[in-house]
XYZ file of C-alpha atoms in Angstrom:
496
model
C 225.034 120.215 -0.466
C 223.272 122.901 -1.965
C 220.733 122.155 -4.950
C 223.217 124.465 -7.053
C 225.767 122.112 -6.302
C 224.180 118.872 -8.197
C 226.420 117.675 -10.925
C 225.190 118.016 -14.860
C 223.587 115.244 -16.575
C 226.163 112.570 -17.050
C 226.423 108.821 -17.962
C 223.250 107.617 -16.135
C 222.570 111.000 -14.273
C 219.708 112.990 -14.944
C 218.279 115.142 -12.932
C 214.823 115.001 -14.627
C 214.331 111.609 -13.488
C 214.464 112.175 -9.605
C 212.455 110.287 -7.623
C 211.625 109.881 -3.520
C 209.503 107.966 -1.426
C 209.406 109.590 2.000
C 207.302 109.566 4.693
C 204.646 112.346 5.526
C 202.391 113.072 8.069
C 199.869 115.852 10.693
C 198.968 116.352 13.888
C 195.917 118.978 13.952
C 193.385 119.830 16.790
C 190.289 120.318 14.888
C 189.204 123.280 17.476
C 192.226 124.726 16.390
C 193.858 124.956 20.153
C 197.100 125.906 19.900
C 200.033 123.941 22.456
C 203.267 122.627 23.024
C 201.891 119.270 23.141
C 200.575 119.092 19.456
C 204.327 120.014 18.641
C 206.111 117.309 20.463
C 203.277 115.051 18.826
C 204.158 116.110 15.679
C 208.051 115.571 16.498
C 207.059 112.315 17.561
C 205.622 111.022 14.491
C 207.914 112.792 12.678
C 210.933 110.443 14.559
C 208.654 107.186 13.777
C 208.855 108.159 10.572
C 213.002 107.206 10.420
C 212.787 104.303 8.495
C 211.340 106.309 5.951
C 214.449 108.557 5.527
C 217.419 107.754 3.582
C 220.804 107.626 5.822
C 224.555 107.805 4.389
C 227.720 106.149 5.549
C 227.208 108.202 8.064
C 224.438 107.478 10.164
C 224.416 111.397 10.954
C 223.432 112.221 7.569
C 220.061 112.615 6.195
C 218.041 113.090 3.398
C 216.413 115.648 4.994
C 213.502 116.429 7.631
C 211.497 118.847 9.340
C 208.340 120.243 10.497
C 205.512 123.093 9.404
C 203.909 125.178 12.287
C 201.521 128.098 13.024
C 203.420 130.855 13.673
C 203.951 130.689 17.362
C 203.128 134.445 18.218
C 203.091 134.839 22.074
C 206.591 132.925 21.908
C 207.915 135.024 18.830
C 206.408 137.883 21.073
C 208.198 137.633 24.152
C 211.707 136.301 22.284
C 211.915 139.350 20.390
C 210.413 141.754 23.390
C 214.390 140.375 24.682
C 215.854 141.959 21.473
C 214.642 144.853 21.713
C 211.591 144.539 18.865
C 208.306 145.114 19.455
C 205.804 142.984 17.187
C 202.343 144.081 16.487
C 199.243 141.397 17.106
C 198.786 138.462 14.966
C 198.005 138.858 11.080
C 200.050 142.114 10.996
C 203.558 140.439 10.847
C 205.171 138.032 9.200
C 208.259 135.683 9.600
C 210.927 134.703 7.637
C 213.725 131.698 8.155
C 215.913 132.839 6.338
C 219.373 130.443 5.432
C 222.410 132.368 4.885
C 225.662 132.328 4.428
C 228.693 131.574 6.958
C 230.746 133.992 5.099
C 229.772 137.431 6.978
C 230.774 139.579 4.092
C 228.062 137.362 1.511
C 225.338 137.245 4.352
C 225.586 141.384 4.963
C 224.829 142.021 1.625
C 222.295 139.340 1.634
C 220.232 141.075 4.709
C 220.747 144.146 2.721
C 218.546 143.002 -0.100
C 216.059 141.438 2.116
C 215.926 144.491 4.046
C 215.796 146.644 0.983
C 212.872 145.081 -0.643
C 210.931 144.745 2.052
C 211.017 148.406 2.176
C 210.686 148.611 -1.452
C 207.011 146.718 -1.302
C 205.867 149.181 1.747
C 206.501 146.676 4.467
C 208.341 147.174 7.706
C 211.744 145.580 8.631
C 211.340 145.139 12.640
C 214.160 143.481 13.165
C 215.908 139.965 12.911
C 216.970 137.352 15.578
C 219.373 134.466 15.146
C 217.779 131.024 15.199
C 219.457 128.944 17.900
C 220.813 125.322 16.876
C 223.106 122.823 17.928
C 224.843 121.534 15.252
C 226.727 119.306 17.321
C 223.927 116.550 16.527
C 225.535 116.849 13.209
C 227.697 115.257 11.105
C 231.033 116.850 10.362
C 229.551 116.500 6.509
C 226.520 118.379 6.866
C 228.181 121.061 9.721
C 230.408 122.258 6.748
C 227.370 122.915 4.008
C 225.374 124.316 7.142
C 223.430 127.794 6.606
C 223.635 130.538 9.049
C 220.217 130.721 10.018
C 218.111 133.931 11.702
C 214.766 135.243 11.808
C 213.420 138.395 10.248
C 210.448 140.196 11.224
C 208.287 141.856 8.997
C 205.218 144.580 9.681
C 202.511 144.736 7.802
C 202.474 147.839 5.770
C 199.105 150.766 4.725
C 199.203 148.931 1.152
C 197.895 145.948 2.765
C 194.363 146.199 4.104
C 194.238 142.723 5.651
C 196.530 138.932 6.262
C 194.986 137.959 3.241
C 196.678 141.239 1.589
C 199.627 140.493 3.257
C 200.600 136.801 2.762
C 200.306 137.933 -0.892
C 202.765 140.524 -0.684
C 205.131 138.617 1.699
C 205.120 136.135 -1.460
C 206.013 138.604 -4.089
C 209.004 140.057 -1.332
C 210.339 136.231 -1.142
C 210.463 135.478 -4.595
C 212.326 139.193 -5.424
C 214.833 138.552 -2.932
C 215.784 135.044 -4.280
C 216.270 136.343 -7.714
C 217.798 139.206 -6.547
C 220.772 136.876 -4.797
C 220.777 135.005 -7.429
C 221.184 137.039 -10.341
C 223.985 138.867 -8.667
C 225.606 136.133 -7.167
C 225.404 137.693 -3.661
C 225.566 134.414 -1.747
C 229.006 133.562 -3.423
C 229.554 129.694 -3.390
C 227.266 129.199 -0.330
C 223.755 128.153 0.136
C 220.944 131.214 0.288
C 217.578 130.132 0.714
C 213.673 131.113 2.125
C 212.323 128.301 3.617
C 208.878 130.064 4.807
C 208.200 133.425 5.073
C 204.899 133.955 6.302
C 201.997 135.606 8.500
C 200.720 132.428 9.375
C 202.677 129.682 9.411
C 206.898 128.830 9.944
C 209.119 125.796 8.815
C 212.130 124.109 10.839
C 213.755 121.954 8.235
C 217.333 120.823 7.337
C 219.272 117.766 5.616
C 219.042 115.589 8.706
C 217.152 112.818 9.899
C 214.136 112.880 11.483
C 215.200 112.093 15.152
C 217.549 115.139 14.520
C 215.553 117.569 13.828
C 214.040 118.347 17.876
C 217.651 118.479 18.904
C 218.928 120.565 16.321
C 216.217 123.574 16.529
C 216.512 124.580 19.962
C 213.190 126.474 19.879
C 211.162 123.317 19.082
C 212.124 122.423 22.974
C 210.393 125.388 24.227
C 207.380 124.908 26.026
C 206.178 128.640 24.489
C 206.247 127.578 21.706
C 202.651 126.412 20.328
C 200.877 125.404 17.306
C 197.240 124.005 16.649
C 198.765 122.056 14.012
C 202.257 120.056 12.692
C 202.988 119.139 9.009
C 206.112 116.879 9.206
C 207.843 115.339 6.422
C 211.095 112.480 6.265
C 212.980 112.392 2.815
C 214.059 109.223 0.747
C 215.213 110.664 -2.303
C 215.833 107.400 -3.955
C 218.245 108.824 -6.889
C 218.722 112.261 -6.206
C 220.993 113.798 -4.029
C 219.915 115.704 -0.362
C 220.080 119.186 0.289
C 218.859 121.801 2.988
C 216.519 123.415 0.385
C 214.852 120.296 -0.852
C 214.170 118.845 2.586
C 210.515 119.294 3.224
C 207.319 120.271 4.089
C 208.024 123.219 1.812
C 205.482 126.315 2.072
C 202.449 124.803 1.809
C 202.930 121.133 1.576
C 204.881 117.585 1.682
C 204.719 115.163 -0.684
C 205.570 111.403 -0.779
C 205.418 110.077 -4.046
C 206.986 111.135 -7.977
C 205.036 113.980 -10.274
C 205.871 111.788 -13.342
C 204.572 115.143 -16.039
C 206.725 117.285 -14.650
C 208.122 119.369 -17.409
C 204.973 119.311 -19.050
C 204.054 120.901 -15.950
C 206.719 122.762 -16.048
C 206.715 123.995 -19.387
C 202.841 124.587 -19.260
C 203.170 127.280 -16.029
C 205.865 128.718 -17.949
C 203.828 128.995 -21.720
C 201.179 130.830 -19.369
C 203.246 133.683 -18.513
C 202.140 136.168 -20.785
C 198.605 134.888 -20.746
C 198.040 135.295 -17.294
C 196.382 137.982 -14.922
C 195.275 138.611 -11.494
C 192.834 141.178 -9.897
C 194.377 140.013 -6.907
C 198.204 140.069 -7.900
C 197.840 143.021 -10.445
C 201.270 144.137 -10.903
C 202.806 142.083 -8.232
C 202.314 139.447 -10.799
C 205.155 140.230 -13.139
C 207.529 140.407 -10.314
C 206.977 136.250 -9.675
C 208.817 135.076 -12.553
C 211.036 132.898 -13.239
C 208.242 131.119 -10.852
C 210.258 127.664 -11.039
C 213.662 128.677 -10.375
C 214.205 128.088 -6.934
C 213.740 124.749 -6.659
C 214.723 121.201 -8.403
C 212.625 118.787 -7.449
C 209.213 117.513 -7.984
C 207.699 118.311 -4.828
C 209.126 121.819 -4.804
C 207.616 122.678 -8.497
C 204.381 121.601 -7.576
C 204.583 123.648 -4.221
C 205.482 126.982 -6.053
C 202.584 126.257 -8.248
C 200.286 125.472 -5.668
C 201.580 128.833 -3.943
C 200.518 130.935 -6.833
C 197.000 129.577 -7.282
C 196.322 130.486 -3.978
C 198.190 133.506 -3.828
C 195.389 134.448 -7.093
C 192.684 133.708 -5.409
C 191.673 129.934 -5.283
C 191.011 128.325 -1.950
C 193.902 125.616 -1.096
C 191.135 123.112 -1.320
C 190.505 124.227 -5.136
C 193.939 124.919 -6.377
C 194.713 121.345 -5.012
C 191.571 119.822 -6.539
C 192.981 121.405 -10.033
C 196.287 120.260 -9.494
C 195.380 116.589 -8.302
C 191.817 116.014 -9.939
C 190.150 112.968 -9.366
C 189.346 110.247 -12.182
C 186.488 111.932 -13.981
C 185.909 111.890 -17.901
C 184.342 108.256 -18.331
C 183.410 108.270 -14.467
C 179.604 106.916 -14.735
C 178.747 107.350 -10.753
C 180.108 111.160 -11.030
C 177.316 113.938 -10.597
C 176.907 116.193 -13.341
C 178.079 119.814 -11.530
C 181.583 118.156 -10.577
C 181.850 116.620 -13.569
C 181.776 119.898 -15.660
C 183.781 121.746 -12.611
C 186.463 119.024 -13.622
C 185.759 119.278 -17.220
C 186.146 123.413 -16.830
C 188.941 123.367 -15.219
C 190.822 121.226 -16.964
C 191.154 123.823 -19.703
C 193.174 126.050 -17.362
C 195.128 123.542 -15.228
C 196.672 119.806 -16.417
C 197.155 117.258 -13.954
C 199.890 117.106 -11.942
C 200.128 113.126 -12.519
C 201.621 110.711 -11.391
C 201.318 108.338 -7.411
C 201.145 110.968 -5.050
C 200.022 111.473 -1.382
C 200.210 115.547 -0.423
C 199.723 116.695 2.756
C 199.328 120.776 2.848
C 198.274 123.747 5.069
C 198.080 127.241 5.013
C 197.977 127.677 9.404
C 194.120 127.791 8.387
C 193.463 124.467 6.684
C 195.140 121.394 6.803
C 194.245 118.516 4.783
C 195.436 115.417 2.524
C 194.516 113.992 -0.868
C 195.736 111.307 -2.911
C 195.968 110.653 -6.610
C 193.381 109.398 -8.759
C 194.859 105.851 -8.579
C 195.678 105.682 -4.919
C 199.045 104.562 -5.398
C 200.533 106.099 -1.920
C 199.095 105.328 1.286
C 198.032 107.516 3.851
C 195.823 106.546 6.718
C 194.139 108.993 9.822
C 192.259 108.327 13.106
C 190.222 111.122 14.901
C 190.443 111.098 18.685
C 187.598 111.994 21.391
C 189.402 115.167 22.542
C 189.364 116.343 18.672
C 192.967 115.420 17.662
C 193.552 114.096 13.989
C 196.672 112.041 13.308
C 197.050 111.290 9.472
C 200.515 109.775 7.720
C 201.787 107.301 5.501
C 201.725 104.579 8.130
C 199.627 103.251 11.083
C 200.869 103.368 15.127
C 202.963 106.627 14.536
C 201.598 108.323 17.633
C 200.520 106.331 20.341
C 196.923 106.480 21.053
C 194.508 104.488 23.524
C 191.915 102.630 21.582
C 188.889 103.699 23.527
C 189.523 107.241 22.722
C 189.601 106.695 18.466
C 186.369 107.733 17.397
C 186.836 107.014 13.801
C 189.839 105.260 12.020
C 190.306 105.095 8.163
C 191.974 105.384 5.273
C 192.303 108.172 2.026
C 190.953 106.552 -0.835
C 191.729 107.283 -4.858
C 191.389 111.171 -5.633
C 189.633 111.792 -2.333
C 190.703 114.706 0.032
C 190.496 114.846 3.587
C 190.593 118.590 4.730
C 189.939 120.078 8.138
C 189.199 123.462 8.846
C 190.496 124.875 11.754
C 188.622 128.254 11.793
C 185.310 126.426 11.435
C 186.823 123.693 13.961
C 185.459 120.806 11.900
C 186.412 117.979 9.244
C 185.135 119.035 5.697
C 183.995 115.982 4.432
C 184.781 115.004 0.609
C 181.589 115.124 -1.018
C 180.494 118.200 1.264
C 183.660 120.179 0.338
C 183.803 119.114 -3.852
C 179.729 119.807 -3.999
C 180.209 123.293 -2.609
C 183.104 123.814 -5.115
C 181.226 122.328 -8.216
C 178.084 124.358 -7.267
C 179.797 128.001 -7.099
C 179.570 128.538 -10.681
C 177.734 127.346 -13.416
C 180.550 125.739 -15.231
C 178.580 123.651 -17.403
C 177.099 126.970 -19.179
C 180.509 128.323 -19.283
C 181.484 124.899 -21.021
C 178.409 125.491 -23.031
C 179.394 128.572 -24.082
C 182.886 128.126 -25.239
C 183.261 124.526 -26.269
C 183.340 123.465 -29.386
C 182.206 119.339 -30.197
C 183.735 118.244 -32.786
C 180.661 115.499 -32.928
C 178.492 118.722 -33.353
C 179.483 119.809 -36.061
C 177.545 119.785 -39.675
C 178.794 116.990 -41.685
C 178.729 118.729 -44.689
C 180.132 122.055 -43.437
C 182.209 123.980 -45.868
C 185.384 123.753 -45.658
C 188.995 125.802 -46.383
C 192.375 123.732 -46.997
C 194.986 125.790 -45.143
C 197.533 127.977 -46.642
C 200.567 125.216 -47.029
C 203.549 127.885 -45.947
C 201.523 129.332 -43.364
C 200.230 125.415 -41.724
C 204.316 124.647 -42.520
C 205.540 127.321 -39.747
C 203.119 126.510 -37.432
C 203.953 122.602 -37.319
C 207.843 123.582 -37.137
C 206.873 126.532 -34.918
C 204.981 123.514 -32.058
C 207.718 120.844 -32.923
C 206.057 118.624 -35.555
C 207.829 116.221 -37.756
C 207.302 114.159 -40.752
C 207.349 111.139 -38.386
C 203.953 112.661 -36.282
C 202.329 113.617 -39.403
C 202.929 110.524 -41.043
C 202.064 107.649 -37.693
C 199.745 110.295 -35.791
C 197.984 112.527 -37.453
C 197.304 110.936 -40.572
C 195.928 107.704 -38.497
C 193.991 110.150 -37.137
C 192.142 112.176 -39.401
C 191.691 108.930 -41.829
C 189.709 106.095 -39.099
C 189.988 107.714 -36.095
C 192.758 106.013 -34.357
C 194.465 107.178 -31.433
């Protein structure tokens, strides 16, 4: 089933009250040594992770699974040396898994488009190789929704000085092409979809279980293929419905848990549209939107939100600290700079609320948090030989005693982050004190707030023009009933 497929609200139906409680988990080598080994680890959890996956009548069919790499360039290198293409080093091409249609005639004109704006956006179309699979591990179900799935290869192009440069454009490409097939129906009836496309990192994921998903993508067997890290995620959607797009880890992240202010969220990233600007982005910006629209689920909005942020210019650690903060307004045992980086940022982002464990990466980083109530658990143990295992549950991977150094627990609004370039753990109040201290955001609060408390008691004042306060209410959804039982309790004693 495609995510275009789900049926309209209906009798108890609704699609804005999806929910899931999967199972999530990493393998990482904080040195940031790249192997085989680290990806059969992380295929390993990943399959102790099946009770966490919902199952039909079929016991072939999943909710979905899969697994987030680094982008496994001396195997990439030597598969496509066999084809005939000839990739440049590391950083200067990216990769994108691309699910197409079975219907040859839809998928041509689909490569077309993702071959035209590549070129379009001054990057290099070096070729494209077809993913092997064995669906026979399949259920006849899933086998008939299946995508055609191949590889294309993409060179970085002279309008892209560095990776950095690049992951940003390779963004803007991805989210061009899906509207693109959408708008003009290219795909026909059949599923068309981006799961990463990227100069860093590469996703295997499909609506399977979680034992399936090593047998299915044949390269996930080869010993070439190596990754310092392994993001895996199992699905329980507990009333939604399963589809190759929403199985996770998405881009950047997996989530187990519910975003429970989602169209606020929603609603919010899209009221910021014309109010928004990057240096970074510049005109690229424009080109992003609709920036929700190729997803349905929770987990998905928040990723292409999370995707943006960094795409602007925050660090993954600070879009995800905006996105996730931890309990601070009435926080007593809070230090002043975090509070006000909290308090500043608040103005820009809302919460993404609601009990929530995300594990994310961007093939430099990996890292967890949790939300501020600590509702979803998530536990990690650090190894001798500088392995980190982190999930949702204890004894995924296993692991002789004598070699766990250290063995614990995420707590509330805490985030465990490793960085793989410095090749060491980040701790929490090392990573947020950096962050808090970069700018001095209580002046900025200073300077633009103003406290209602502060004000002169008897200040003049100006009643408002009725017609003009009259369009305004109407204008942000006001009714007598909210003037009458909120406001007015309000403005009288005070009540809330």
């Amino acid at each position: 089933m495609s995510s275009a497929d789900f049926p309209a609200r209906q009798g108890l139906y609704d699609s804005a009250r999806e929910h899931d409680s999967c199972g999530i988990g990493f393998v990482a080598n904080i040195k940031n040594i790249a192997s085989h080994e680290i990806v059969q680890q992380g295929l390993t959890v990943l399959d102790n992770l099946t009770h966490r996956g919902a199952a039909g009548a079929d016991p072939l069919t999943g909710d979905g699974a899969g697994i987030l790499l680094q982008l496994p360039h001396g195997f990439f290198a030597e598969e496509c040396a066999d084809l005939g293409i000839k990739l440049p080093g590391p950083g200067d091409y990216g990769a994108g898994m691309v699910y197409l249609p079975q219907n040859e005639d839809a998928r041509a004109k689909c490569e077309a488009v993702i071959e035209q704006i590549i070129a379009d956006e001054g990057q290099l179309s070096l070729g494209w190789r077809d993913l092997p699979v064995d669906n026979t591990v399949l259920s006849d179900a899933v086998r008939e929704i299946e995508p055609f799935i191949r590889q294309i290869f993409v060179g970085r192009g002279n309008n892209c000085p560095d990776t950095d440069a690049f992951e940003r454009k390779l963004f803007v490409i991805r989210k061009q092409i899906h509207k693109a097939v959408r708008d003009n129906g290219y795909a026909g009836d059949e599923m068309f979809y981006l799961p990463s496309f990227s100069a860093r990192t590469i996703c295997f994921k499909g609506m399977m279980l979680a034992g399936l998903v090593k047998g299915y993508f044949c390269d996930l067997k080869d010993e070439r293929l190596t990754s310092a890290l392994a993001l895996v995620h199992q699905r329980f959607s507990t009333n939604t419905f399963p589809s190759w797009e929403l199985a996770q880890p998405f881009r950047y992240l997996c989530h187990n848990g519910e975003i429970n202010t989602l169209r606020g969220n929603i609603n919010w990233m899209a009221a910021r549209r014309r109010s928004m600007s990057s240096e970074l982005l510049g005109e690229d910006l424009e080109k992003l939107w609709p920036l929700i629209a190729d997803s349905a689920s929770d987990s998905a909005t928040f990723d292409n939100a999370l995707e943006l942020l960094v795409a602007g210019g925050y660090s993954l650690a600070h879009a995800m600290m905006l996105m996730i903060p931890e309990a601070w307004n009435d926080n007593p045992l809070m230090d002043a700079d975090r509070k006000a980086f909290y308090e500043y940022n608040a103005a820009l982002m809302e919460p993404w609320d609601g009990p929530a464990a995300v594990a994310f990466t961007d093939g430099r980083q990996i890292g967890a948090t949790l939300d501020r109530n600590g509702l979803r658990p998530a536990r990690y143990i650090i190894t001798d030989d500088d392995l980190v295992v982190m999930c949702s549950e204890v004894g995924v991977l296993e692991i002789s005693e004598e070699k766990i150094v250290k063995k614990w627990r995420l707590q509330p609004g805490k985030m465990f982050l490793i960085d793989l370039e410095q090749g060491r753990i980040v701790d929490d109040e090392e990573l947020k004190s950096t962050l808090a201290g970069a700018h001095p955001y209580q002046t900025w609060l200073n300077k633009t707030q103003i406290v209602l408390e502060d004000l002169p008691a008897d200040g003049e004042t100006h009643a408002p023009d009725h017609q003009t306060l009259l369009k305004r209410q109407q204008a942000f959804g006001y009714t007598q009933e909210d003037r009458k039982y909120f406001l007015l309790p309000m403005a009288v004693s005070g009540q809330d």
